[in-house]
Short mmCIF file of C-alpha atoms in Angstrom, two decimals:
data_model
loop_
_atom_site.label_atom_id
_atom_site.label_comp_id
_atom_site.label_asym_id
_atom_site.label_seq_id
_atom_site.Cartn_x
_atom_site.Cartn_y
_atom_site.Cartn_z
CA MET A 26 84.42 103.59 116.58
CA CYS A 27 81.01 102.77 117.84
CA GLY A 28 80.63 100.26 120.40
CA ILE A 29 79.46 96.49 120.83
CA VAL A 30 78.26 94.35 123.90
CA VAL A 31 76.74 90.83 123.43
CA SER A 32 75.51 89.17 126.42
CA ALA A 33 74.37 85.34 126.48
CA TYR A 34 72.67 83.36 129.02
CA PHE A 35 70.46 80.28 129.53
CA SER A 36 67.37 80.76 131.57
CA GLY A 37 65.05 77.95 132.48
CA ASP A 38 63.95 75.47 135.35
CA ALA A 39 67.23 73.53 134.37
CA VAL A 40 69.21 76.47 135.54
CA LEU A 41 67.90 78.27 138.36
CA PRO A 42 70.00 81.31 138.98
CA ASP A 43 71.56 82.37 142.52
CA GLU A 44 69.97 85.67 143.52
CA ALA A 45 73.71 86.73 143.87
CA VAL A 46 74.66 85.81 140.60
CA THR A 47 72.00 87.59 138.97
CA GLU A 48 72.87 90.86 140.66
CA ASN A 49 76.20 90.26 139.84
CA TYR A 50 75.48 89.88 135.95
CA THR A 51 73.23 92.80 136.28
CA ASP A 52 75.73 95.18 137.66
CA LEU A 53 78.53 93.73 135.18
CA LEU A 54 76.22 94.37 132.14
CA ALA A 55 75.23 98.12 133.32
CA GLY A 56 79.05 98.71 133.86
CA LEU A 57 79.89 97.45 129.98
CA TYR A 58 76.56 99.26 128.90
CA GLU A 59 77.89 102.74 130.47
CA ALA A 60 81.40 102.18 128.85
CA THR A 61 80.28 101.50 125.39
CA ALA A 62 77.81 104.30 125.57
CA ALA A 63 80.84 106.40 126.10
CA ARG A 64 82.52 105.01 122.63
CA GLY A 65 79.15 106.02 120.90
CA PRO A 66 77.33 108.90 122.46
CA ASP A 67 75.00 109.46 119.47
CA ALA A 68 72.71 106.77 120.15
CA GLN A 69 72.41 103.59 122.17
CA ASN A 70 69.94 100.76 121.88
CA VAL A 71 69.46 96.84 122.97
CA PHE A 72 68.05 94.12 120.69
CA LYS A 73 67.09 90.99 122.60
CA VAL A 74 66.94 87.76 120.75
CA HIS A 75 64.97 84.77 122.68
CA VAL A 76 65.39 81.38 121.34
CA GLN A 77 62.53 79.07 123.07
CA SER A 78 63.60 75.63 124.43
CA GLU A 79 60.41 73.30 123.94
CA SER A 80 62.00 70.96 126.15
CA LEU A 81 61.72 73.20 129.42
CA PRO A 82 58.27 74.43 130.68
CA ARG A 83 57.87 78.15 131.40
CA ASP A 84 59.45 79.41 134.57
CA SER A 85 59.00 82.64 136.55
CA HIS A 86 62.23 82.36 138.28
CA ALA A 87 63.78 82.74 134.61
CA LEU A 88 65.91 85.70 133.89
CA ASN A 89 63.50 87.89 132.04
CA GLY A 90 61.07 85.24 132.15
CA THR A 91 62.20 83.40 129.42
CA ASN A 92 63.22 79.75 129.19
CA GLY A 93 66.01 79.07 126.40
CA LEU A 94 68.89 80.91 125.04
CA CYS A 95 68.86 84.84 125.53
CA LEU A 96 70.89 86.94 123.54
CA ASP A 97 71.36 90.65 124.26
CA LEU A 98 72.83 92.84 121.62
CA TYR A 99 73.69 96.30 122.84
CA ALA A 100 75.26 98.70 120.13
CA SER A 101 76.01 102.27 120.74
CA GLU A 102 76.41 104.73 117.61
CA LEU A 103 79.45 107.16 116.81
CA ARG A 104 78.08 108.91 113.70
CA LEU A 105 80.86 109.85 111.04
CA ARG A 106 79.48 108.61 108.25
CA GLY A 107 75.97 108.88 106.26
CA ASP A 108 73.49 111.84 106.21
CA LEU A 109 70.76 110.58 108.45
CA PRO A 110 70.90 109.50 112.39
CA VAL A 111 71.06 105.52 112.86
CA VAL A 112 70.41 103.50 115.90
CA GLN A 113 71.94 100.30 115.96
CA PRO A 114 71.37 97.24 116.31
CA HIS A 115 70.40 96.85 112.48
CA GLN A 116 67.65 94.38 111.62
CA VAL A 117 66.49 93.09 108.03
CA GLY A 118 64.15 90.39 108.06
CA SER A 119 65.37 87.74 110.61
CA ASN A 120 68.93 88.97 110.33
CA VAL A 121 70.51 91.41 113.20
CA LEU A 122 73.99 93.24 113.07
CA CYS A 123 76.19 95.30 115.27
CA TRP A 124 78.57 96.89 113.51
CA ASN A 125 81.75 98.73 114.75
CA GLY A 126 84.33 100.04 112.13
CA GLU A 127 84.73 101.89 108.65
CA ILE A 128 83.62 101.61 105.23
CA LEU A 129 84.67 104.04 103.36
CA PRO A 130 83.60 106.39 101.90
CA HIS A 131 80.14 108.06 102.85
CA GLU A 132 77.47 105.73 103.37
CA ASN A 133 76.18 104.77 106.72
CA ASP A 134 78.59 101.36 107.31
CA GLY A 135 75.80 99.26 109.45
CA ILE A 136 73.21 99.68 106.99
CA LYS A 137 75.24 99.20 103.87
CA LEU A 138 76.86 96.24 105.41
CA ILE A 139 73.54 94.33 106.56
CA GLU A 140 71.94 94.94 103.15
CA ALA A 141 74.83 93.44 101.53
CA ILE A 142 74.60 90.45 104.31
CA GLU A 143 70.76 90.41 103.09
CA ALA A 144 71.49 90.25 99.36
CA LEU A 145 74.16 87.16 99.68
CA SER A 146 72.51 83.93 98.14
CA ASP A 147 74.44 81.62 100.02
CA VAL A 148 75.48 82.58 103.96
CA ARG A 149 78.96 80.59 102.91
CA ARG A 150 80.06 83.65 101.07
CA LEU A 151 79.99 85.95 104.14
CA PRO A 152 83.90 85.71 104.52
CA GLU A 153 84.02 86.57 100.66
CA LEU A 154 81.78 89.72 101.45
CA PHE A 155 84.01 90.98 104.48
CA GLY A 156 87.08 90.37 102.61
CA THR A 157 86.14 93.24 100.44
CA ILE A 158 85.87 95.69 103.23
CA GLU A 159 89.31 97.84 103.33
CA GLY A 160 88.57 99.78 106.88
CA PRO A 161 88.88 98.54 110.11
CA GLY A 162 85.88 97.09 111.87
CA SER A 163 84.37 94.33 114.03
CA ASN A 164 80.93 92.85 114.01
CA VAL A 165 78.54 90.65 115.81
CA SER A 166 75.62 89.19 113.77
CA CYS A 167 72.73 86.99 114.32
CA ILE A 168 71.75 85.04 111.32
CA MET A 169 68.93 82.38 112.36
CA GLU A 170 68.91 79.62 110.13
CA GLU A 171 67.34 75.82 110.70
CA VAL A 172 70.19 73.32 110.53
CA PRO A 173 69.62 69.56 110.35
CA THR A 174 69.51 67.62 113.77
CA ASN A 175 71.54 64.81 112.88
CA HIS A 176 75.10 66.50 113.45
CA PHE A 177 76.99 68.23 116.26
CA TYR A 178 78.13 71.77 114.79
CA CYS A 179 81.18 73.84 116.10
CA ILE A 180 83.33 76.49 114.79
CA ASP A 181 87.31 75.43 114.96
CA LEU A 182 88.74 79.11 115.49
CA HIS A 183 92.44 77.41 115.71
CA ARG A 184 91.73 76.39 112.11
CA LEU A 185 90.33 79.51 110.71
CA ALA A 186 93.15 81.68 112.34
CA ASN A 187 95.59 79.54 110.64
CA SER A 188 94.26 79.35 107.27
CA GLN A 189 95.61 80.88 104.05
CA ASP A 190 92.80 83.25 103.65
CA SER A 191 93.80 85.03 107.32
CA LEU A 192 97.13 85.70 105.96
CA LEU A 193 98.52 89.42 105.45
CA ALA A 194 100.33 90.03 102.17
CA SER A 195 104.04 89.29 102.05
CA VAL A 196 106.71 91.72 101.89
CA ASN A 197 109.42 91.52 98.52
CA ARG A 198 111.67 89.46 99.06
CA GLU A 199 114.30 90.60 96.14
CA LEU A 200 117.70 91.03 97.66
CA PRO A 201 119.56 94.38 96.51
CA ARG A 202 122.45 93.63 94.19
CA ASP A 203 125.87 93.63 95.99
CA THR A 204 126.72 96.74 94.12
CA LEU A 205 124.11 98.95 95.29
CA GLU A 206 124.88 102.50 95.55
CA ILE A 207 124.46 104.23 98.71
CA PRO A 208 122.27 107.38 98.46
CA VAL A 209 124.27 110.72 99.00
CA GLY A 210 121.38 111.97 101.45
CA LEU A 211 118.18 113.73 101.22
CA ASP A 212 118.75 116.72 99.19
CA GLU A 213 118.52 115.07 95.90
CA ALA A 214 116.40 111.79 95.16
CA PRO A 215 118.19 109.15 93.20
CA ALA A 216 116.36 108.27 90.00
CA ALA A 217 115.50 104.71 91.08
CA PHE A 218 113.51 106.19 93.65
CA HIS A 219 111.39 108.55 91.83
CA LYS A 220 108.68 106.18 90.81
CA ALA A 221 108.25 105.04 94.34
CA ILE A 222 108.29 108.62 95.76
CA ASP A 223 105.52 109.41 93.51
CA GLY A 224 103.50 106.54 94.46
CA LEU A 225 103.88 106.83 97.95
CA ILE A 226 102.17 110.46 97.83
CA TYR A 227 99.46 109.28 95.45
CA GLN A 228 98.85 106.41 98.05
CA LEU A 229 98.93 108.46 100.97
CA ASP A 230 97.04 111.32 99.92
CA ARG A 231 94.18 109.18 98.52
CA SER A 232 94.16 107.02 101.92
CA VAL A 233 93.71 110.55 103.91
CA LYS A 234 91.27 111.75 101.42
CA LEU A 235 89.06 108.85 102.11
CA GLN A 236 89.38 109.29 105.66
CA VAL A 237 88.90 112.80 106.05
CA GLN A 238 86.51 114.10 103.37
CA ASN A 239 83.13 113.08 104.29
CA VAL A 240 83.03 113.43 108.09
CA PRO A 241 79.50 114.96 108.60
CA HIS A 242 79.45 118.63 108.32
CA GLN A 243 76.72 119.33 111.05
CA LEU A 244 79.48 117.88 113.59
CA SER A 245 81.25 121.17 112.92
CA VAL A 246 80.04 124.05 114.81
CA ASN A 247 80.84 127.72 114.49
CA GLY A 248 83.96 126.97 112.46
CA GLN A 249 85.41 124.44 114.49
CA ALA A 250 87.65 121.54 113.61
CA ARG A 251 86.07 118.44 112.53
CA VAL A 252 89.41 116.51 112.02
CA ALA A 253 92.59 116.59 114.19
CA VAL A 254 95.86 114.84 114.06
CA LEU A 255 97.80 113.35 117.22
CA PHE A 256 100.96 115.78 116.79
CA SER A 257 104.56 115.57 117.88
CA GLY A 258 106.01 117.02 114.96
CA GLY A 259 107.85 114.14 113.53
CA ILE A 260 107.58 113.02 109.80
CA ASP A 261 104.68 110.93 110.48
CA CYS A 262 101.90 112.68 111.81
CA THR A 263 103.44 116.03 109.82
CA ILE A 264 102.61 114.46 106.35
CA LEU A 265 99.41 113.45 107.29
CA ALA A 266 98.55 116.75 108.69
CA PHE A 267 99.95 118.20 105.03
CA PHE A 268 97.58 115.64 103.20
CA ALA A 269 94.69 116.15 105.52
CA SER A 270 94.95 120.29 104.69
CA GLN A 271 95.02 119.32 100.81
CA ASN A 272 91.84 117.37 101.01
CA LEU A 273 89.69 119.92 103.45
CA PRO A 274 88.04 123.02 102.71
CA ILE A 275 90.65 125.72 103.35
CA GLU A 276 88.49 127.31 105.60
CA GLU A 277 88.04 124.66 107.89
CA PRO A 278 90.54 124.60 110.89
CA ILE A 279 92.52 121.48 111.74
CA ASP A 280 93.72 120.58 115.51
CA LEU A 281 96.98 119.46 115.90
CA LEU A 282 96.81 117.72 119.35
CA ASN A 283 100.13 117.54 121.18
CA VAL A 284 100.56 116.58 124.79
CA ALA A 285 103.20 116.74 127.42
CA PHE A 286 103.53 115.64 130.69
CA ASP A 287 104.88 117.06 134.06
CA ASN A 288 107.18 114.32 134.80
CA PRO A 289 108.80 114.55 138.39
CA ARG A 290 111.48 112.22 137.48
CA LYS A 291 112.64 114.56 134.68
CA VAL A 292 112.07 117.98 136.62
CA GLN A 293 114.48 116.28 139.31
CA ALA A 294 117.14 114.91 136.96
CA GLN A 295 117.48 118.62 135.53
CA SER A 296 117.63 120.32 138.85
CA PRO A 297 120.92 121.55 140.00
CA SER A 298 120.96 118.77 142.84
CA ALA A 299 120.89 116.21 140.35
CA THR A 300 124.47 116.59 139.76
CA LYS A 301 125.54 115.63 143.18
CA LYS A 302 125.73 112.04 144.30
CA LYS A 303 122.84 110.05 144.74
CA LYS A 304 120.67 109.80 147.68
CA LYS A 305 118.01 107.87 148.69
CA LYS A 306 115.00 109.53 147.12
CA PRO A 307 111.95 110.24 149.22
CA PRO A 308 107.94 109.98 147.93
CA ILE A 309 107.07 112.41 145.34
CA VAL A 310 106.58 115.80 146.75
CA GLN A 311 105.68 118.40 143.76
CA ALA A 312 108.12 120.94 145.10
CA GLN A 313 108.68 122.59 141.37
CA ALA A 314 106.85 124.31 139.04
CA PRO A 315 105.65 122.08 136.35
CA SER A 316 107.70 121.95 132.99
CA PHE A 317 105.87 121.05 129.61
CA ASN A 318 109.00 121.96 127.39
CA VAL A 319 109.12 118.37 126.56
CA PRO A 320 110.82 117.02 123.05
CA ASP A 321 107.44 116.50 121.31
CA ARG A 322 106.36 120.43 122.27
CA LEU A 323 109.35 121.31 120.89
CA THR A 324 109.41 119.65 117.81
CA GLY A 325 105.78 120.55 117.34
CA LEU A 326 106.25 124.07 117.79
CA GLN A 327 108.79 123.85 115.13
CA GLU A 328 106.77 121.84 112.96
CA VAL A 329 103.42 123.92 112.89
CA GLU A 330 105.05 126.90 111.53
CA GLU A 331 106.69 124.68 108.43
CA LEU A 332 102.84 123.95 108.00
CA ARG A 333 101.97 127.48 108.18
CA ARG A 334 104.36 128.37 105.65
CA LEU A 335 103.17 125.55 103.15
CA CYS A 336 99.30 126.07 103.70
CA PRO A 337 99.04 129.59 104.70
CA GLY A 338 95.38 129.56 104.31
CA ARG A 339 94.76 127.35 106.93
CA THR A 340 94.26 127.77 110.20
CA TRP A 341 96.05 125.33 112.62
CA ASN A 342 95.17 125.05 115.89
CA PHE A 343 98.13 123.56 117.88
CA VAL A 344 96.43 122.79 121.18
CA GLU A 345 98.90 122.57 123.87
CA VAL A 346 97.63 119.49 126.32
CA ASN A 347 99.53 120.07 129.50
CA VAL A 348 99.23 117.37 132.04
CA PRO A 349 100.15 117.92 135.68
CA TYR A 350 101.57 114.96 137.46
CA GLU A 351 98.70 114.65 140.05
CA GLU A 352 96.27 114.89 137.28
CA SER A 353 97.70 111.90 135.33
CA GLN A 354 97.75 110.20 138.62
CA ILE A 355 93.95 110.66 139.47
CA ALA A 356 92.93 109.58 135.78
CA ARG A 357 95.07 106.54 135.85
CA VAL A 358 92.49 104.28 137.37
CA THR A 359 90.27 105.12 134.24
CA ILE A 360 92.99 104.69 131.83
CA GLU A 361 93.99 101.21 132.96
CA ARG A 362 90.28 100.24 132.79
CA ALA A 363 90.21 101.52 129.21
CA MET A 364 93.31 99.89 128.11
CA ALA A 365 92.55 96.64 129.75
CA PRO A 366 93.49 93.86 129.14
CA SER A 367 96.67 95.60 128.13
CA ASN A 368 98.38 96.02 131.36
CA THR A 369 102.34 96.32 131.23
CA VAL A 370 104.05 99.29 132.38
CA MET A 371 104.84 100.48 128.63
CA ASP A 372 101.01 100.29 127.78
CA LEU A 373 100.14 102.42 130.41
CA SER A 374 102.91 105.02 129.56
CA LEU A 375 101.53 104.85 125.65
CA ALA A 376 97.92 105.17 126.53
CA ILE A 377 98.31 107.85 129.31
CA ALA A 378 99.57 109.76 126.38
CA LEU A 379 96.97 108.74 123.69
CA TRP A 380 93.86 109.36 126.58
CA PHE A 381 95.16 112.88 127.53
CA ALA A 382 95.72 113.89 123.79
CA SER A 383 92.70 112.36 122.14
CA ARG A 384 90.52 114.14 124.82
CA GLY A 385 91.60 117.63 123.25
CA VAL A 386 91.45 119.60 126.57
CA GLY A 387 94.61 122.25 126.67
CA THR A 388 95.14 125.61 125.13
CA VAL A 389 95.76 127.50 122.13
CA ARG A 390 97.42 130.58 121.34
CA SER A 391 96.92 133.03 118.44
CA SER A 392 100.27 133.93 117.92
CA PRO A 393 103.73 132.01 119.22
CA ASP A 394 104.06 134.72 121.61
CA GLY A 395 100.42 135.32 122.33
CA PRO A 396 98.72 134.25 125.53
CA ALA A 397 97.34 130.87 126.02
CA GLU A 398 93.71 130.46 125.79
CA ALA A 399 91.45 127.71 127.10
CA TYR A 400 90.38 125.28 124.27
CA THR A 401 88.69 122.26 123.79
CA SER A 402 88.99 120.25 120.30
CA THR A 403 85.67 119.09 118.90
CA ALA A 404 87.34 116.97 116.41
CA ARG A 405 85.91 113.54 116.54
CA VAL A 406 88.13 112.14 114.03
CA LEU A 407 91.63 111.85 114.97
CA LEU A 408 94.69 110.86 112.29
CA ASN A 409 97.20 108.63 113.64
CA GLY A 410 100.74 107.77 112.02
CA LEU A 411 100.94 104.20 113.30
CA GLY A 412 102.01 101.83 110.70
CA SER A 413 104.88 104.17 109.27
CA ASP A 414 107.73 102.41 111.17
CA GLU A 415 106.43 99.02 110.78
CA LEU A 416 106.30 99.35 106.84
CA LEU A 417 108.97 101.28 106.45
CA GLY A 418 111.63 100.33 108.49
CA GLY A 419 111.55 102.98 111.18
CA TYR A 420 112.58 100.98 114.11
CA GLY A 421 116.15 100.68 116.00
CA ARG A 422 115.63 96.70 115.79
CA HIS A 423 115.47 97.10 111.82
CA ARG A 424 118.94 98.62 111.71
CA THR A 425 120.07 96.03 114.27
CA ALA A 426 118.79 93.45 111.79
CA TYR A 427 120.63 94.84 109.40
CA THR A 428 123.89 94.97 111.20
CA SER A 429 123.62 91.53 112.32
CA GLY A 430 122.30 89.58 108.95
CA GLY A 431 122.20 92.06 106.33
CA TRP A 432 119.59 92.86 103.77
CA GLN A 433 117.78 89.15 104.14
CA ALA A 434 117.77 89.77 108.12
CA LEU A 435 116.02 93.27 107.34
CA ILE A 436 113.61 91.93 104.98
CA ASP A 437 112.68 88.81 107.51
CA GLU A 438 112.20 91.50 110.15
CA LEU A 439 110.12 93.46 107.96
CA GLN A 440 107.86 90.70 107.50
CA LEU A 441 107.45 90.01 111.14
CA GLU A 442 106.34 93.41 111.32
CA LEU A 443 103.77 93.10 108.82
CA GLU A 444 102.30 90.04 110.45
CA ARG A 445 102.56 91.62 113.99
CA ILE A 446 100.53 94.62 112.82
CA PRO A 447 97.37 92.97 113.55
CA SER A 448 98.07 91.77 117.06
CA ARG A 449 100.03 94.92 118.34
CA ASN A 450 99.08 97.77 119.77
CA LEU A 451 95.51 98.89 117.68
CA GLY A 452 93.05 97.32 120.08
CA ARG A 453 94.60 99.15 123.10
CA ASP A 454 94.53 102.51 121.32
CA ASP A 455 91.15 102.19 119.96
CA ARG A 456 89.93 101.32 123.26
CA VAL A 457 91.52 104.32 124.92
CA ILE A 458 90.83 106.80 122.21
CA SER A 459 87.23 105.79 121.93
CA SER A 460 86.41 106.05 125.30
CA HIS A 461 86.08 109.81 124.74
CA GLY A 462 83.64 109.11 121.91
CA LYS A 463 86.44 109.81 119.06
CA GLU A 464 87.36 107.58 116.42
CA THR A 465 91.30 107.05 115.06
CA ARG A 466 92.10 106.83 111.76
CA HIS A 467 95.27 104.96 110.28
CA PRO A 468 96.34 106.36 106.64
CA PHE A 469 99.34 104.07 106.79
CA LEU A 470 97.60 101.16 107.52
CA SER A 471 95.06 101.26 104.84
CA LEU A 472 94.68 97.96 102.74
CA SER A 473 96.34 100.17 99.65
CA VAL A 474 99.15 101.91 101.41
CA VAL A 475 99.92 98.69 103.19
CA THR A 476 99.94 96.50 99.65
CA PHE A 477 101.94 99.29 98.00
CA LEU A 478 104.63 99.44 100.40
CA ALA A 479 105.01 95.89 101.01
CA GLY A 480 105.49 95.25 97.13
CA LEU A 481 108.28 97.59 97.10
CA PRO A 482 112.05 96.28 97.09
CA VAL A 483 113.51 96.58 100.77
CA HIS A 484 116.29 99.17 99.92
CA LEU A 485 113.44 101.88 98.43
CA LYS A 486 112.16 102.04 101.69
CA VAL A 487 115.21 101.87 104.24
CA ASP A 488 118.72 101.92 104.09
CA PRO A 489 120.65 101.20 107.31
CA ARG A 490 123.78 102.41 105.68
CA LEU A 491 123.12 105.69 105.94
CA GLU A 492 122.73 107.41 109.77
CA LEU A 493 119.55 107.95 111.44
CA GLY A 494 117.16 110.72 110.56
CA VAL A 495 118.08 109.76 106.71
CA GLY A 496 118.36 106.10 106.31
CA ASP A 497 115.47 104.87 108.33
CA LYS A 498 112.17 105.38 106.53
CA ILE A 499 114.21 106.90 103.74
CA LEU A 500 111.25 106.54 101.25
CA LEU A 501 109.05 108.61 103.48
CA ARG A 502 111.52 111.24 104.13
CA LEU A 503 112.17 111.66 100.16
CA ALA A 504 108.37 112.11 99.75
CA ALA A 505 108.32 114.82 102.42
CA ARG A 506 110.78 116.82 101.02
CA LYS A 507 109.18 116.52 97.52
CA VAL A 508 105.82 117.97 98.92
CA GLY A 509 107.89 120.65 101.11
CA LEU A 510 108.37 119.43 104.26
CA LEU A 511 112.00 119.77 104.63
CA GLU A 512 112.39 120.12 108.53
CA ALA A 513 110.05 117.27 108.88
CA SER A 514 112.03 114.96 106.71
CA GLY A 515 115.05 114.96 108.49
CA ARG A 516 113.59 114.55 112.26
CA LYS A 517 114.68 111.26 113.87
CA LYS A 518 112.51 109.02 115.71
CA LYS A 519 111.42 109.79 119.41
CA ALA A 520 108.84 107.34 120.64
CA MET A 521 105.91 108.75 121.74
CA GLN A 522 106.18 108.02 125.80
CA PHE A 523 109.96 109.72 125.59
CA GLY A 524 108.95 112.60 123.47
CA SER A 525 106.12 113.22 125.72
CA HIS A 526 107.53 112.43 129.24
CA SER A 527 104.72 109.93 129.75
CA ALA A 528 106.97 107.36 130.91
CA ARG A 529 108.52 106.46 134.23
CA MET A 530 107.31 109.40 136.34
CA GLU A 531 108.07 107.77 139.71
CA VAL A 532 111.09 109.53 141.21
CA ASP A 533 111.33 106.70 143.85
CA GLY A 534 111.18 104.13 141.02
CA LYS A 535 113.76 101.26 141.09
CA GLU A 536 116.06 100.55 138.29
CA LYS A 537 113.80 97.23 136.88
CA GLU A 538 110.96 99.72 136.61
CA LYS A 539 112.74 100.74 133.41
CA ARG A 540 111.41 97.68 131.65
CA GLY A 541 108.07 98.32 129.92
CA ASP A 542 107.13 94.84 129.90
CA LEU A 543 106.50 94.52 133.74
CA LEU A 544 103.09 94.28 134.79
CA LEU A 545 101.24 96.89 136.21
CA GLN A 546 100.98 96.92 140.19
CA VAL A 547 97.28 96.93 140.90
CA GLY A 548 96.40 99.37 143.27
CA ALA A 549 99.15 101.84 142.31
CA ALA A 550 97.29 104.62 140.85
CA VAL A 551 96.28 107.91 143.19
CA THR A 552 92.56 107.57 143.42
#
């Protein structure tokens, strides 16, 4: 993702800025520009718009020496589409556009969008134009248009947010019949699932193809990877890695980014003394060698071997990102700043895993028993399996809903999941990952995949009557088996913060700190 900063201020005789205020404003803007440049390391630029106020005389004390409204539009560029370098903000005529997003496939997003805006016969058709964009995005546009002076003009954001145009599609509310048979397992897909399985394979393959096929080749240096997968060895990331392999030239490597944390609390719990009666624990002192054999490392190592068997001509770089405790605490201030305004214990445990994984600094091995060699991933496009659990019933709360209220309660919960997707973790995760000048892409959240899965009857997606590792996300599990991912199809879900051991690292933490919704303590990080 690129980056955007918009600053607006009024300057003139009516507003003589205090010198301290001006200094604070300048410092704040410089910090924002620096953070935004990290999101778009390829190019940065600022475009200034001055709307002169005729009612105010010119004033040498005004900010920038200008009276009236001042807009500074700053944009940075992470170039992942198009053949030529592009510098934002885009300008055509009197229109100015800062664009941060993905309009697939190949053309440069911003240029394509501002040309479409300029071609509109009526500015009121802008919502219709943006409704045709499938990928994620945000923008700031400055469209200068003179309006009559006999009205006050305002935008009612509340009304817009609650309009029918802002609602996502609804899930299929068809209830399964009372005599619905229970599938016997994953070995053989019932006939009723065949069409849905083929449909999901087609939609996911298409979604991944659109998101990996046109990453500029010039970003690949000396055969290094252009695409990476945030990889735990679970079913979601593994099937994305498989489809990425199907849609990239076979000679290109793919990086599998697997993160593991040295967690003193886990190390202490596994020590022989942990079986004794608990005593008051002292502050952390790293006395034992760090252990990176976390659950996600073990499943990742197993799963990369399955990918190598299925795609024997592909180079799979299994990148072991090992994070010592001290390093994680030193980086905590930076990570908290990147994930803001998200500020809970759970936010941090997830953000810290994403920050280190997406940085891509670790080691690789030429063979399972070979020595670890230093490696830094050059991939700037990272695939993420977010959305699978929400759309296919992969969370424990889905099984709980079925237990308490049957199929109807499960359908209601899946509808809530669909409605919550825009306000969940996408912003936080994007801010964290893009701070490395990289872009995360979510094939499960492409419009075509969401529409397809939302339209399926609930029992074709999830069946809580079956055990964990079978009934949850049963459609995805059957699809994985059909393409040959037998081991991945049976893996049980493990949340990222627990699979990587990024959660609850403090040995002397209190019981209440298990709650992920607690706000972070200011100044708790090591600096």
